[in-house]
């Protein structure tokens, strides 16, 4: 059975107090805001034809008008995800364009 962490991640991110969506925004409802999506969800460490764990990876994007909005919220995201057992495996700034963003990737091995 596939492990679905999307509802848990969405509810956790909402506790940071900003809009959270799972879609790439066509337009921003307000800034700062957060988008996320599941990039990988695969079986791992199978025994007896059953997966013992799931390897799950999420990308989270923090959007804002500049680094003064993005960085504090990114720190909050990082603390929240690490508190849930995730490892940050990637982080970069995209400061091109009018709206800026920080792109973060988090990974976890979860019991299936």
PDB file of N, CA and C in Angstrom:
ATOM      1  N   UNK A   1       0.844  -1.177   0.000  1.00  0.00           N
ATOM      2  CA  UNK A   1       0.000   0.000   0.000  1.00  0.00           C
ATOM      3  C   UNK A   1       0.895   1.248   0.000  1.00  0.00           C
ATOM      4  N   UNK A   2       0.542   2.209  -0.801  1.00  0.00           N
ATOM      5  CA  UNK A   2       1.326   3.440  -0.894  1.00  0.00           C
ATOM      6  C   UNK A   2       1.063   4.325   0.328  1.00  0.00           C
ATOM      7  N   UNK A   3       2.131   4.848   0.886  1.00  0.00           N
ATOM      8  CA  UNK A   3       2.044   5.751   2.033  1.00  0.00           C
ATOM      9  C   UNK A   3       1.705   7.146   1.531  1.00  0.00           C
ATOM     10  N   UNK A   4       0.616   7.732   2.033  1.00  0.00           N
ATOM     11  CA  UNK A   4       0.189   9.065   1.611  1.00  0.00           C
ATOM     12  C   UNK A   4       0.430  10.049   2.749  1.00  0.00           C
ATOM     13  N   UNK A   5       1.462  10.861   2.599  1.00  0.00           N
ATOM     14  CA  UNK A   5       1.782  11.856   3.621  1.00  0.00           C
ATOM     15  C   UNK A   5       1.314  13.264   3.246  1.00  0.00           C
ATOM     16  N   UNK A   6       0.724  13.418   2.063  1.00  0.00           N
ATOM     17  CA  UNK A   6       0.333  14.764   1.612  1.00  0.00           C
ATOM     18  C   UNK A   6      -0.613  15.477   2.584  1.00  0.00           C
ATOM     19  N   UNK A   7      -1.680  14.826   3.070  1.00  0.00           N
ATOM     20  CA  UNK A   7      -2.553  15.540   4.016  1.00  0.00           C
ATOM     21  C   UNK A   7      -1.824  15.957   5.297  1.00  0.00           C
ATOM     22  N   UNK A   8      -0.948  15.101   5.791  1.00  0.00           N
ATOM     23  CA  UNK A   8      -0.189  15.408   7.009  1.00  0.00           C
ATOM     24  C   UNK A   8       0.740  16.596   6.786  1.00  0.00           C
ATOM     25  N   UNK A   9       1.429  16.595   5.639  1.00  0.00           N
ATOM     26  CA  UNK A   9       2.349  17.696   5.318  1.00  0.00           C
ATOM     27  C   UNK A   9       1.577  19.003   5.171  1.00  0.00           C
ATOM     28  N   UNK A  10       0.455  18.958   4.459  1.00  0.00           N
ATOM     29  CA  UNK A  10      -0.328  20.177   4.234  1.00  0.00           C
ATOM     30  C   UNK A  10      -0.808  20.768   5.561  1.00  0.00           C
ATOM     31  N   UNK A  11      -1.359  19.928   6.424  1.00  0.00           N
ATOM     32  CA  UNK A  11      -1.847  20.424   7.713  1.00  0.00           C
ATOM     33  C   UNK A  11      -0.706  20.976   8.564  1.00  0.00           C
ATOM     34  N   UNK A  12       0.431  20.318   8.538  1.00  0.00           N
ATOM     35  CA  UNK A  12       1.585  20.801   9.307  1.00  0.00           C
ATOM     36  C   UNK A  12       2.051  22.161   8.785  1.00  0.00           C
ATOM     37  N   UNK A  13       2.151  22.299   7.460  1.00  0.00           N
ATOM     38  CA  UNK A  13       2.594  23.573   6.878  1.00  0.00           C
ATOM     39  C   UNK A  13       1.606  24.701   7.179  1.00  0.00           C
ATOM     40  N   UNK A  14       0.319  24.394   7.242  1.00  0.00           N
ATOM     41  CA  UNK A  14      -0.694  25.410   7.550  1.00  0.00           C
ATOM     42  C   UNK A  14      -0.482  26.025   8.932  1.00  0.00           C
ATOM     43  N   UNK A  15       0.135  25.273   9.846  1.00  0.00           N
ATOM     44  CA  UNK A  15       0.350  25.800  11.198  1.00  0.00           C
ATOM     45  C   UNK A  15       1.321  26.980  11.204  1.00  0.00           C
ATOM     46  N   UNK A  16       2.044  27.171  10.103  1.00  0.00           N
ATOM     47  CA  UNK A  16       2.966  28.306  10.011  1.00  0.00           C
ATOM     48  C   UNK A  16       2.231  29.616   9.743  1.00  0.00           C
ATOM     49  N   UNK A  17       0.915  29.524   9.429  1.00  0.00           N
ATOM     50  CA  UNK A  17       0.089  30.720   9.330  1.00  0.00           C
ATOM     51  C   UNK A  17       0.025  31.396   7.973  1.00  0.00           C
ATOM     52  N   UNK A  18       0.444  30.707   6.917  1.00  0.00           N
ATOM     53  CA  UNK A  18       0.420  31.290   5.576  1.00  0.00           C
ATOM     54  C   UNK A  18      -0.309  30.358   4.619  1.00  0.00           C
ATOM     55  N   UNK A  19      -0.787  30.883   3.462  1.00  0.00           N
ATOM     56  CA  UNK A  19      -1.482  30.020   2.507  1.00  0.00           C
ATOM     57  C   UNK A  19      -0.594  28.863   2.044  1.00  0.00           C
ATOM     58  N   UNK A  20      -1.191  27.668   1.948  1.00  0.00           N
ATOM     59  CA  UNK A  20      -0.490  26.456   1.517  1.00  0.00           C
ATOM     60  C   UNK A  20      -1.312  25.797   0.422  1.00  0.00           C
ATOM     61  N   UNK A  21      -0.670  25.510  -0.725  1.00  0.00           N
ATOM     62  CA  UNK A  21      -1.342  24.795  -1.810  1.00  0.00           C
ATOM     63  C   UNK A  21      -0.427  23.701  -2.341  1.00  0.00           C
ATOM     64  N   UNK A  22      -1.047  22.742  -3.031  1.00  0.00           N
ATOM     65  CA  UNK A  22      -0.271  21.658  -3.632  1.00  0.00           C
ATOM     66  C   UNK A  22      -0.023  21.906  -5.109  1.00  0.00           C
ATOM     67  N   UNK A  23      -0.505  23.007  -5.621  1.00  0.00           N
ATOM     68  CA  UNK A  23      -0.362  23.309  -7.041  1.00  0.00           C
ATOM     69  C   UNK A  23       0.635  24.433  -7.257  1.00  0.00           C
ATOM     70  N   UNK A  24       1.285  24.400  -8.421  1.00  0.00           N
ATOM     71  CA  UNK A  24       2.123  25.529  -8.812  1.00  0.00           C
ATOM     72  C   UNK A  24       1.181  26.706  -9.034  1.00  0.00           C
ATOM     73  N   UNK A  25       1.396  27.815  -8.385  1.00  0.00           N
ATOM     74  CA  UNK A  25       0.422  28.907  -8.438  1.00  0.00           C
ATOM     75  C   UNK A  25       0.397  29.619  -9.791  1.00  0.00           C
ATOM     76  N   UNK A  26      -0.815  29.799 -10.316  1.00  0.00           N
ATOM     77  CA  UNK A  26      -0.966  30.633 -11.511  1.00  0.00           C
ATOM     78  C   UNK A  26      -0.853  32.094 -11.109  1.00  0.00           C
ATOM     79  N   UNK A  27      -1.349  32.391  -9.931  1.00  0.00           N
ATOM     80  CA  UNK A  27      -1.167  33.715  -9.342  1.00  0.00           C
ATOM     81  C   UNK A  27      -1.128  33.529  -7.830  1.00  0.00           C
ATOM     82  N   UNK A  28      -0.411  34.375  -7.167  1.00  0.00           N
ATOM     83  CA  UNK A  28      -0.254  34.255  -5.727  1.00  0.00           C
ATOM     84  C   UNK A  28      -1.468  34.846  -5.018  1.00  0.00           C
ATOM     85  N   UNK A  29      -2.069  34.079  -4.093  1.00  0.00           N
ATOM     86  CA  UNK A  29      -3.189  34.629  -3.332  1.00  0.00           C
ATOM     87  C   UNK A  29      -2.721  35.744  -2.403  1.00  0.00           C
ATOM     88  N   UNK A  30      -1.603  35.541  -1.778  1.00  0.00           N
ATOM     89  CA  UNK A  30      -0.962  36.547  -0.936  1.00  0.00           C
ATOM     90  C   UNK A  30       0.460  36.067  -0.681  1.00  0.00           C
ATOM     91  N   UNK A  31       1.304  36.984  -0.332  1.00  0.00           N
ATOM     92  CA  UNK A  31       2.698  36.638  -0.061  1.00  0.00           C
ATOM     93  C   UNK A  31       3.037  37.013   1.367  1.00  0.00           C
ATOM     94  N   UNK A  32       3.825  36.216   2.047  1.00  0.00           N
ATOM     95  CA  UNK A  32       4.421  34.973   1.566  1.00  0.00           C
ATOM     96  C   UNK A  32       3.399  33.838   1.517  1.00  0.00           C
ATOM     97  N   UNK A  33       3.740  32.792   0.780  1.00  0.00           N
ATOM     98  CA  UNK A  33       2.909  31.600   0.707  1.00  0.00           C
ATOM     99  C   UNK A  33       3.800  30.388   0.457  1.00  0.00           C
ATOM    100  N   UNK A  34       3.191  29.203   0.560  1.00  0.00           N
ATOM    101  CA  UNK A  34       3.927  27.945   0.443  1.00  0.00           C
ATOM    102  C   UNK A  34       3.225  27.042  -0.558  1.00  0.00           C
ATOM    103  N   UNK A  35       3.997  26.428  -1.455  1.00  0.00           N
ATOM    104  CA  UNK A  35       3.483  25.355  -2.301  1.00  0.00           C
ATOM    105  C   UNK A  35       4.336  24.117  -2.042  1.00  0.00           C
ATOM    106  N   UNK A  36       3.737  22.943  -2.263  1.00  0.00           N
ATOM    107  CA  UNK A  36       4.502  21.709  -2.086  1.00  0.00           C
ATOM    108  C   UNK A  36       3.945  20.630  -2.995  1.00  0.00           C
ATOM    109  N   UNK A  37       4.790  19.659  -3.292  1.00  0.00           N
ATOM    110  CA  UNK A  37       4.331  18.478  -4.022  1.00  0.00           C
ATOM    111  C   UNK A  37       5.215  17.290  -3.687  1.00  0.00           C
ATOM    112  N   UNK A  38       4.630  16.115  -3.835  1.00  0.00           N
ATOM    113  CA  UNK A  38       5.361  14.871  -3.618  1.00  0.00           C
ATOM    114  C   UNK A  38       6.108  14.537  -4.896  1.00  0.00           C
ATOM    115  N   UNK A  39       7.419  14.398  -4.802  1.00  0.00           N
ATOM    116  CA  UNK A  39       8.243  14.111  -5.979  1.00  0.00           C
ATOM    117  C   UNK A  39       8.509  12.623  -6.142  1.00  0.00           C
ATOM    118  N   UNK A  40       8.621  11.898  -5.031  1.00  0.00           N
ATOM    119  CA  UNK A  40       8.933  10.469  -5.067  1.00  0.00           C
ATOM    120  C   UNK A  40       8.162   9.764  -3.967  1.00  0.00           C
ATOM    121  N   UNK A  41       7.630   8.598  -4.308  1.00  0.00           N
ATOM    122  CA  UNK A  41       6.994   7.734  -3.319  1.00  0.00           C
ATOM    123  C   UNK A  41       7.190   6.312  -3.813  1.00  0.00           C
ATOM    124  N   UNK A  42       8.232   5.650  -3.313  1.00  0.00           N
ATOM    125  CA  UNK A  42       8.540   4.318  -3.827  1.00  0.00           C
ATOM    126  C   UNK A  42       8.783   3.334  -2.693  1.00  0.00           C
ATOM    127  N   UNK A  43       8.498   2.062  -2.989  1.00  0.00           N
ATOM    128  CA  UNK A  43       8.743   0.997  -2.025  1.00  0.00           C
ATOM    129  C   UNK A  43      10.236   0.827  -1.808  1.00  0.00           C
ATOM    130  N   UNK A  44      10.587   0.450  -0.593  1.00  0.00           N
ATOM    131  CA  UNK A  44      11.990   0.201  -0.257  1.00  0.00           C
ATOM    132  C   UNK A  44      12.071  -0.947   0.738  1.00  0.00           C
ATOM    133  N   UNK A  45      13.215  -1.613   0.734  1.00  0.00           N
ATOM    134  CA  UNK A  45      13.497  -2.674   1.698  1.00  0.00           C
ATOM    135  C   UNK A  45      12.387  -3.717   1.763  1.00  0.00           C
ATOM    136  N   UNK A  46      12.084  -4.305   0.629  1.00  0.00           N
ATOM    137  CA  UNK A  46      11.024  -5.311   0.560  1.00  0.00           C
ATOM    138  C   UNK A  46      11.499  -6.649   1.109  1.00  0.00           C
ATOM    139  N   UNK A  47      10.574  -7.356   1.738  1.00  0.00           N
ATOM    140  CA  UNK A  47      10.812  -8.735   2.154  1.00  0.00           C
ATOM    141  C   UNK A  47       9.507  -9.499   1.987  1.00  0.00           C
ATOM    142  N   UNK A  48       9.617 -10.716   1.508  1.00  0.00           N
ATOM    143  CA  UNK A  48       8.432 -11.537   1.244  1.00  0.00           C
ATOM    144  C   UNK A  48       7.448 -10.809   0.336  1.00  0.00           C
ATOM    145  N   UNK A  49       7.979 -10.143  -0.688  1.00  0.00           N
ATOM    146  CA  UNK A  49       7.171  -9.407  -1.663  1.00  0.00           C
ATOM    147  C   UNK A  49       6.334  -8.282  -1.051  1.00  0.00           C
ATOM    148  N   UNK A  50       6.709  -7.830   0.112  1.00  0.00           N
ATOM    149  CA  UNK A  50       6.032  -6.716   0.766  1.00  0.00           C
ATOM    150  C   UNK A  50       7.059  -5.636   1.069  1.00  0.00           C
ATOM    151  N   UNK A  51       6.692  -4.395   0.814  1.00  0.00           N
ATOM    152  CA  UNK A  51       7.588  -3.283   1.137  1.00  0.00           C
ATOM    153  C   UNK A  51       7.595  -3.061   2.644  1.00  0.00           C
ATOM    154  N   UNK A  52       8.767  -2.980   3.203  1.00  0.00           N
ATOM    155  CA  UNK A  52       8.892  -2.698   4.634  1.00  0.00           C
ATOM    156  C   UNK A  52       8.898  -1.199   4.896  1.00  0.00           C
ATOM    157  N   UNK A  53       9.374  -0.437   3.910  1.00  0.00           N
ATOM    158  CA  UNK A  53       9.459   1.012   4.048  1.00  0.00           C
ATOM    159  C   UNK A  53       9.086   1.687   2.736  1.00  0.00           C
ATOM    160  N   UNK A  54       8.814   2.974   2.846  1.00  0.00           N
ATOM    161  CA  UNK A  54       8.583   3.803   1.669  1.00  0.00           C
ATOM    162  C   UNK A  54       9.607   4.938   1.686  1.00  0.00           C
ATOM    163  N   UNK A  55      10.209   5.188   0.528  1.00  0.00           N
ATOM    164  CA  UNK A  55      11.122   6.318   0.352  1.00  0.00           C
ATOM    165  C   UNK A  55      10.273   7.445  -0.222  1.00  0.00           C
ATOM    166  N   UNK A  56      10.140   8.548   0.533  1.00  0.00           N
ATOM    167  CA  UNK A  56       9.244   9.637   0.149  1.00  0.00           C
ATOM    168  C   UNK A  56      10.031  10.940   0.112  1.00  0.00           C
ATOM    169  N   UNK A  57       9.754  11.722  -0.921  1.00  0.00           N
ATOM    170  CA  UNK A  57      10.467  12.979  -1.140  1.00  0.00           C
ATOM    171  C   UNK A  57       9.450  14.070  -1.473  1.00  0.00           C
ATOM    172  N   UNK A  58       9.562  15.205  -0.805  1.00  0.00           N
ATOM    173  CA  UNK A  58       8.698  16.357  -1.065  1.00  0.00           C
ATOM    174  C   UNK A  58       9.538  17.566  -1.450  1.00  0.00           C
ATOM    175  N   UNK A  59       9.019  18.343  -2.394  1.00  0.00           N
ATOM    176  CA  UNK A  59       9.567  19.665  -2.693  1.00  0.00           C
ATOM    177  C   UNK A  59       8.630  20.690  -2.078  1.00  0.00           C
ATOM    178  N   UNK A  60       9.204  21.640  -1.372  1.00  0.00           N
ATOM    179  CA  UNK A  60       8.446  22.729  -0.768  1.00  0.00           C
ATOM    180  C   UNK A  60       9.042  24.029  -1.271  1.00  0.00           C
ATOM    181  N   UNK A  61       8.165  24.913  -1.741  1.00  0.00           N
ATOM    182  CA  UNK A  61       8.610  26.216  -2.238  1.00  0.00           C
ATOM    183  C   UNK A  61       8.009  27.308  -1.367  1.00  0.00           C
ATOM    184  N   UNK A  62       8.851  28.182  -0.882  1.00  0.00           N
ATOM    185  CA  UNK A  62       8.423  29.320  -0.084  1.00  0.00           C
ATOM    186  C   UNK A  62       8.516  30.546  -0.979  1.00  0.00           C
ATOM    187  N   UNK A  63       7.394  31.228  -1.165  1.00  0.00           N
ATOM    188  CA  UNK A  63       7.285  32.363  -2.076  1.00  0.00           C
ATOM    189  C   UNK A  63       7.173  33.658  -1.283  1.00  0.00           C
ATOM    190  N   UNK A  64       7.803  34.719  -1.791  1.00  0.00           N
ATOM    191  CA  UNK A  64       7.715  36.011  -1.127  1.00  0.00           C
ATOM    192  C   UNK A  64       8.218  37.128  -2.016  1.00  0.00           C
ATOM    193  N   UNK A  65       8.136  38.343  -1.493  1.00  0.00           N
ATOM    194  CA  UNK A  65       8.597  39.519  -2.236  1.00  0.00           C
ATOM    195  C   UNK A  65      10.104  39.696  -2.170  1.00  0.00           C
ATOM    196  N   UNK A  66      10.764  38.979  -1.293  1.00  0.00           N
ATOM    197  CA  UNK A  66      12.217  39.080  -1.158  1.00  0.00           C
ATOM    198  C   UNK A  66      12.693  38.173  -0.043  1.00  0.00           C
ATOM    199  N   UNK A  67      14.005  38.156   0.146  1.00  0.00           N
ATOM    200  CA  UNK A  67      14.575  37.258   1.149  1.00  0.00           C
ATOM    201  C   UNK A  67      14.115  37.595   2.568  1.00  0.00           C
ATOM    202  N   UNK A  68      13.757  38.856   2.821  1.00  0.00           N
ATOM    203  CA  UNK A  68      13.292  39.218   4.163  1.00  0.00           C
ATOM    204  C   UNK A  68      11.978  38.523   4.507  1.00  0.00           C
ATOM    205  N   UNK A  69      11.172  38.162   3.509  1.00  0.00           N
ATOM    206  CA  UNK A  69       9.958  37.376   3.743  1.00  0.00           C
ATOM    207  C   UNK A  69      10.249  35.879   3.689  1.00  0.00           C
ATOM    208  N   UNK A  70      11.097  35.484   2.760  1.00  0.00           N
ATOM    209  CA  UNK A  70      11.321  34.063   2.483  1.00  0.00           C
ATOM    210  C   UNK A  70      12.128  33.371   3.578  1.00  0.00           C
ATOM    211  N   UNK A  71      13.202  33.978   4.029  1.00  0.00           N
ATOM    212  CA  UNK A  71      14.119  33.289   4.946  1.00  0.00           C
ATOM    213  C   UNK A  71      13.490  32.893   6.280  1.00  0.00           C
ATOM    214  N   UNK A  72      12.777  33.793   6.972  1.00  0.00           N
ATOM    215  CA  UNK A  72      12.183  33.363   8.249  1.00  0.00           C
ATOM    216  C   UNK A  72      11.172  32.226   8.071  1.00  0.00           C
ATOM    217  N   UNK A  73      10.369  32.293   7.016  1.00  0.00           N
ATOM    218  CA  UNK A  73       9.387  31.239   6.768  1.00  0.00           C
ATOM    219  C   UNK A  73      10.081  29.940   6.371  1.00  0.00           C
ATOM    220  N   UNK A  74      11.155  30.031   5.610  1.00  0.00           N
ATOM    221  CA  UNK A  74      11.929  28.837   5.239  1.00  0.00           C
ATOM    222  C   UNK A  74      12.506  28.158   6.475  1.00  0.00           C
ATOM    223  N   UNK A  75      12.960  28.952   7.435  1.00  0.00           N
ATOM    224  CA  UNK A  75      13.465  28.386   8.691  1.00  0.00           C
ATOM    225  C   UNK A  75      12.356  27.647   9.433  1.00  0.00           C
ATOM    226  N   UNK A  76      11.157  28.223   9.418  1.00  0.00           N
ATOM    227  CA  UNK A  76      10.013  27.566  10.047  1.00  0.00           C
ATOM    228  C   UNK A  76       9.666  26.252   9.370  1.00  0.00           C
ATOM    229  N   UNK A  77       9.693  26.248   8.034  1.00  0.00           N
ATOM    230  CA  UNK A  77       9.443  25.018   7.275  1.00  0.00           C
ATOM    231  C   UNK A  77      10.490  23.975   7.635  1.00  0.00           C
ATOM    232  N   UNK A  78      11.746  24.375   7.684  1.00  0.00           N
ATOM    233  CA  UNK A  78      12.834  23.447   7.970  1.00  0.00           C
ATOM    234  C   UNK A  78      12.676  22.812   9.359  1.00  0.00           C
ATOM    235  N   UNK A  79      12.379  23.616  10.351  1.00  0.00           N
ATOM    236  CA  UNK A  79      12.180  23.092  11.705  1.00  0.00           C
ATOM    237  C   UNK A  79      11.001  22.129  11.749  1.00  0.00           C
ATOM    238  N   UNK A  80       9.921  22.485  11.074  1.00  0.00           N
ATOM    239  CA  UNK A  80       8.725  21.653  11.059  1.00  0.00           C
ATOM    240  C   UNK A  80       8.993  20.304  10.396  1.00  0.00           C
ATOM    241  N   UNK A  81       9.613  20.325   9.225  1.00  0.00           N
ATOM    242  CA  UNK A  81       9.869  19.082   8.491  1.00  0.00           C
ATOM    243  C   UNK A  81      10.858  18.193   9.243  1.00  0.00           C
ATOM    244  N   UNK A  82      11.906  18.776   9.788  1.00  0.00           N
ATOM    245  CA  UNK A  82      12.869  17.982  10.564  1.00  0.00           C
ATOM    246  C   UNK A  82      12.211  17.401  11.812  1.00  0.00           C
ATOM    247  N   UNK A  83      11.287  18.143  12.406  1.00  0.00           N
ATOM    248  CA  UNK A  83      10.548  17.648  13.559  1.00  0.00           C
ATOM    249  C   UNK A  83       9.662  16.459  13.228  1.00  0.00           C
ATOM    250  N   UNK A  84       9.308  16.318  11.952  1.00  0.00           N
ATOM    251  CA  UNK A  84       8.500  15.187  11.490  1.00  0.00           C
ATOM    252  C   UNK A  84       9.374  14.024  11.019  1.00  0.00           C
ATOM    253  N   UNK A  85      10.686  14.166  11.134  1.00  0.00           N
ATOM    254  CA  UNK A  85      11.589  13.079  10.767  1.00  0.00           C
ATOM    255  C   UNK A  85      12.195  13.172   9.380  1.00  0.00           C
ATOM    256  N   UNK A  86      11.946  14.261   8.661  1.00  0.00           N
ATOM    257  CA  UNK A  86      12.500  14.444   7.319  1.00  0.00           C
ATOM    258  C   UNK A  86      13.925  14.975   7.393  1.00  0.00           C
ATOM    259  N   UNK A  87      14.678  14.717   6.333  1.00  0.00           N
ATOM    260  CA  UNK A  87      16.011  15.287   6.128  1.00  0.00           C
ATOM    261  C   UNK A  87      15.931  16.265   4.971  1.00  0.00           C
ATOM    262  N   UNK A  88      16.517  17.459   5.137  1.00  0.00           N
ATOM    263  CA  UNK A  88      16.604  18.397   4.012  1.00  0.00           C
ATOM    264  C   UNK A  88      17.752  17.933   3.128  1.00  0.00           C
ATOM    265  N   UNK A  89      17.444  17.642   1.867  1.00  0.00           N
ATOM    266  CA  UNK A  89      18.454  17.134   0.939  1.00  0.00           C
ATOM    267  C   UNK A  89      18.772  18.120  -0.178  1.00  0.00           C
ATOM    268  N   UNK A  90      18.106  19.268  -0.188  1.00  0.00           N
ATOM    269  CA  UNK A  90      18.368  20.273  -1.215  1.00  0.00           C
ATOM    270  C   UNK A  90      17.739  21.578  -0.767  1.00  0.00           C
ATOM    271  N   UNK A  91      18.386  22.673  -1.088  1.00  0.00           N
ATOM    272  CA  UNK A  91      17.835  23.994  -0.844  1.00  0.00           C
ATOM    273  C   UNK A  91      18.533  25.011  -1.727  1.00  0.00           C
ATOM    274  N   UNK A  92      17.746  25.834  -2.411  1.00  0.00           N
ATOM    275  CA  UNK A  92      18.326  26.870  -3.263  1.00  0.00           C
ATOM    276  C   UNK A  92      17.361  28.046  -3.359  1.00  0.00           C
ATOM    277  N   UNK A  93      17.904  29.200  -3.669  1.00  0.00           N
ATOM    278  CA  UNK A  93      17.102  30.404  -3.880  1.00  0.00           C
ATOM    279  C   UNK A  93      16.868  30.605  -5.365  1.00  0.00           C
ATOM    280  N   UNK A  94      15.673  31.056  -5.707  1.00  0.00           N
ATOM    281  CA  UNK A  94      15.365  31.510  -7.060  1.00  0.00           C
ATOM    282  C   UNK A  94      14.905  32.953  -6.911  1.00  0.00           C
ATOM    283  N   UNK A  95      15.823  33.870  -7.134  1.00  0.00           N
ATOM    284  CA  UNK A  95      15.534  35.285  -6.935  1.00  0.00           C
ATOM    285  C   UNK A  95      15.267  36.007  -8.247  1.00  0.00           C
ATOM    286  N   UNK A  96      15.073  35.243  -9.320  1.00  0.00           N
ATOM    287  CA  UNK A  96      14.725  35.843 -10.609  1.00  0.00           C
ATOM    288  C   UNK A  96      13.232  36.177 -10.610  1.00  0.00           C
ATOM    289  N   UNK A  97      12.850  37.088 -11.433  1.00  0.00           N
ATOM    290  CA  UNK A  97      11.439  37.439 -11.537  1.00  0.00           C
ATOM    291  C   UNK A  97      10.985  38.349 -10.418  1.00  0.00           C
ATOM    292  N   UNK A  98       9.729  38.754 -10.520  1.00  0.00           N
ATOM    293  CA  UNK A  98       9.169  39.685  -9.541  1.00  0.00           C
ATOM    294  C   UNK A  98       8.954  39.015  -8.185  1.00  0.00           C
ATOM    295  N   UNK A  99       8.401  37.803  -8.215  1.00  0.00           N
ATOM    296  CA  UNK A  99       8.183  37.040  -6.990  1.00  0.00           C
ATOM    297  C   UNK A  99       9.376  36.114  -6.785  1.00  0.00           C
ATOM    298  N   UNK A 100       9.913  36.101  -5.587  1.00  0.00           N
ATOM    299  CA  UNK A 100      11.093  35.287  -5.265  1.00  0.00           C
ATOM    300  C   UNK A 100      10.644  33.998  -4.580  1.00  0.00           C
ATOM    301  N   UNK A 101      11.533  32.984  -4.568  1.00  0.00           N
ATOM    302  CA  UNK A 101      11.187  31.742  -3.880  1.00  0.00           C
ATOM    303  C   UNK A 101      12.434  31.008  -3.406  1.00  0.00           C
ATOM    304  N   UNK A 102      12.232  30.190  -2.392  1.00  0.00           N
ATOM    305  CA  UNK A 102      13.245  29.249  -1.921  1.00  0.00           C
ATOM    306  C   UNK A 102      12.672  27.867  -2.192  1.00  0.00           C
ATOM    307  N   UNK A 103      13.485  27.018  -2.815  1.00  0.00           N
ATOM    308  CA  UNK A 103      13.075  25.659  -3.154  1.00  0.00           C
ATOM    309  C   UNK A 103      13.795  24.708  -2.208  1.00  0.00           C
ATOM    310  N   UNK A 104      13.025  23.890  -1.509  1.00  0.00           N
ATOM    311  CA  UNK A 104      13.569  22.959  -0.526  1.00  0.00           C
ATOM    312  C   UNK A 104      13.101  21.543  -0.854  1.00  0.00           C
ATOM    313  N   UNK A 105      13.968  20.565  -0.668  1.00  0.00           N
ATOM    314  CA  UNK A 105      13.587  19.161  -0.865  1.00  0.00           C
ATOM    315  C   UNK A 105      13.831  18.416   0.441  1.00  0.00           C
ATOM    316  N   UNK A 106      12.844  17.614   0.833  1.00  0.00           N
ATOM    317  CA  UNK A 106      12.924  16.829   2.065  1.00  0.00           C
ATOM    318  C   UNK A 106      12.655  15.364   1.767  1.00  0.00           C
ATOM    319  N   UNK A 107      13.375  14.487   2.474  1.00  0.00           N
ATOM    320  CA  UNK A 107      13.306  13.049   2.252  1.00  0.00           C
ATOM    321  C   UNK A 107      13.086  12.329   3.577  1.00  0.00           C
ATOM    322  N   UNK A 108      12.319  11.234   3.505  1.00  0.00           N
ATOM    323  CA  UNK A 108      12.103  10.400   4.688  1.00  0.00           C
ATOM    324  C   UNK A 108      11.955   8.942   4.259  1.00  0.00           C
ATOM    325  N   UNK A 109      12.382   8.040   5.114  1.00  0.00           N
ATOM    326  CA  UNK A 109      12.080   6.612   4.973  1.00  0.00           C
ATOM    327  C   UNK A 109      11.004   6.324   6.014  1.00  0.00           C
ATOM    328  N   UNK A 110       9.858   5.885   5.552  1.00  0.00           N
ATOM    329  CA  UNK A 110       8.704   5.690   6.431  1.00  0.00           C
ATOM    330  C   UNK A 110       8.301   4.229   6.412  1.00  0.00           C
ATOM    331  N   UNK A 111       7.950   3.680   7.565  1.00  0.00           N
ATOM    332  CA  UNK A 111       7.455   2.306   7.603  1.00  0.00           C
ATOM    333  C   UNK A 111       6.205   2.200   6.751  1.00  0.00           C
ATOM    334  N   UNK A 112       6.145   1.154   5.940  1.00  0.00           N
ATOM    335  CA  UNK A 112       4.994   0.963   5.044  1.00  0.00           C
ATOM    336  C   UNK A 112       3.824   0.372   5.800  1.00  0.00           C
TER     337      UNK A 112
END
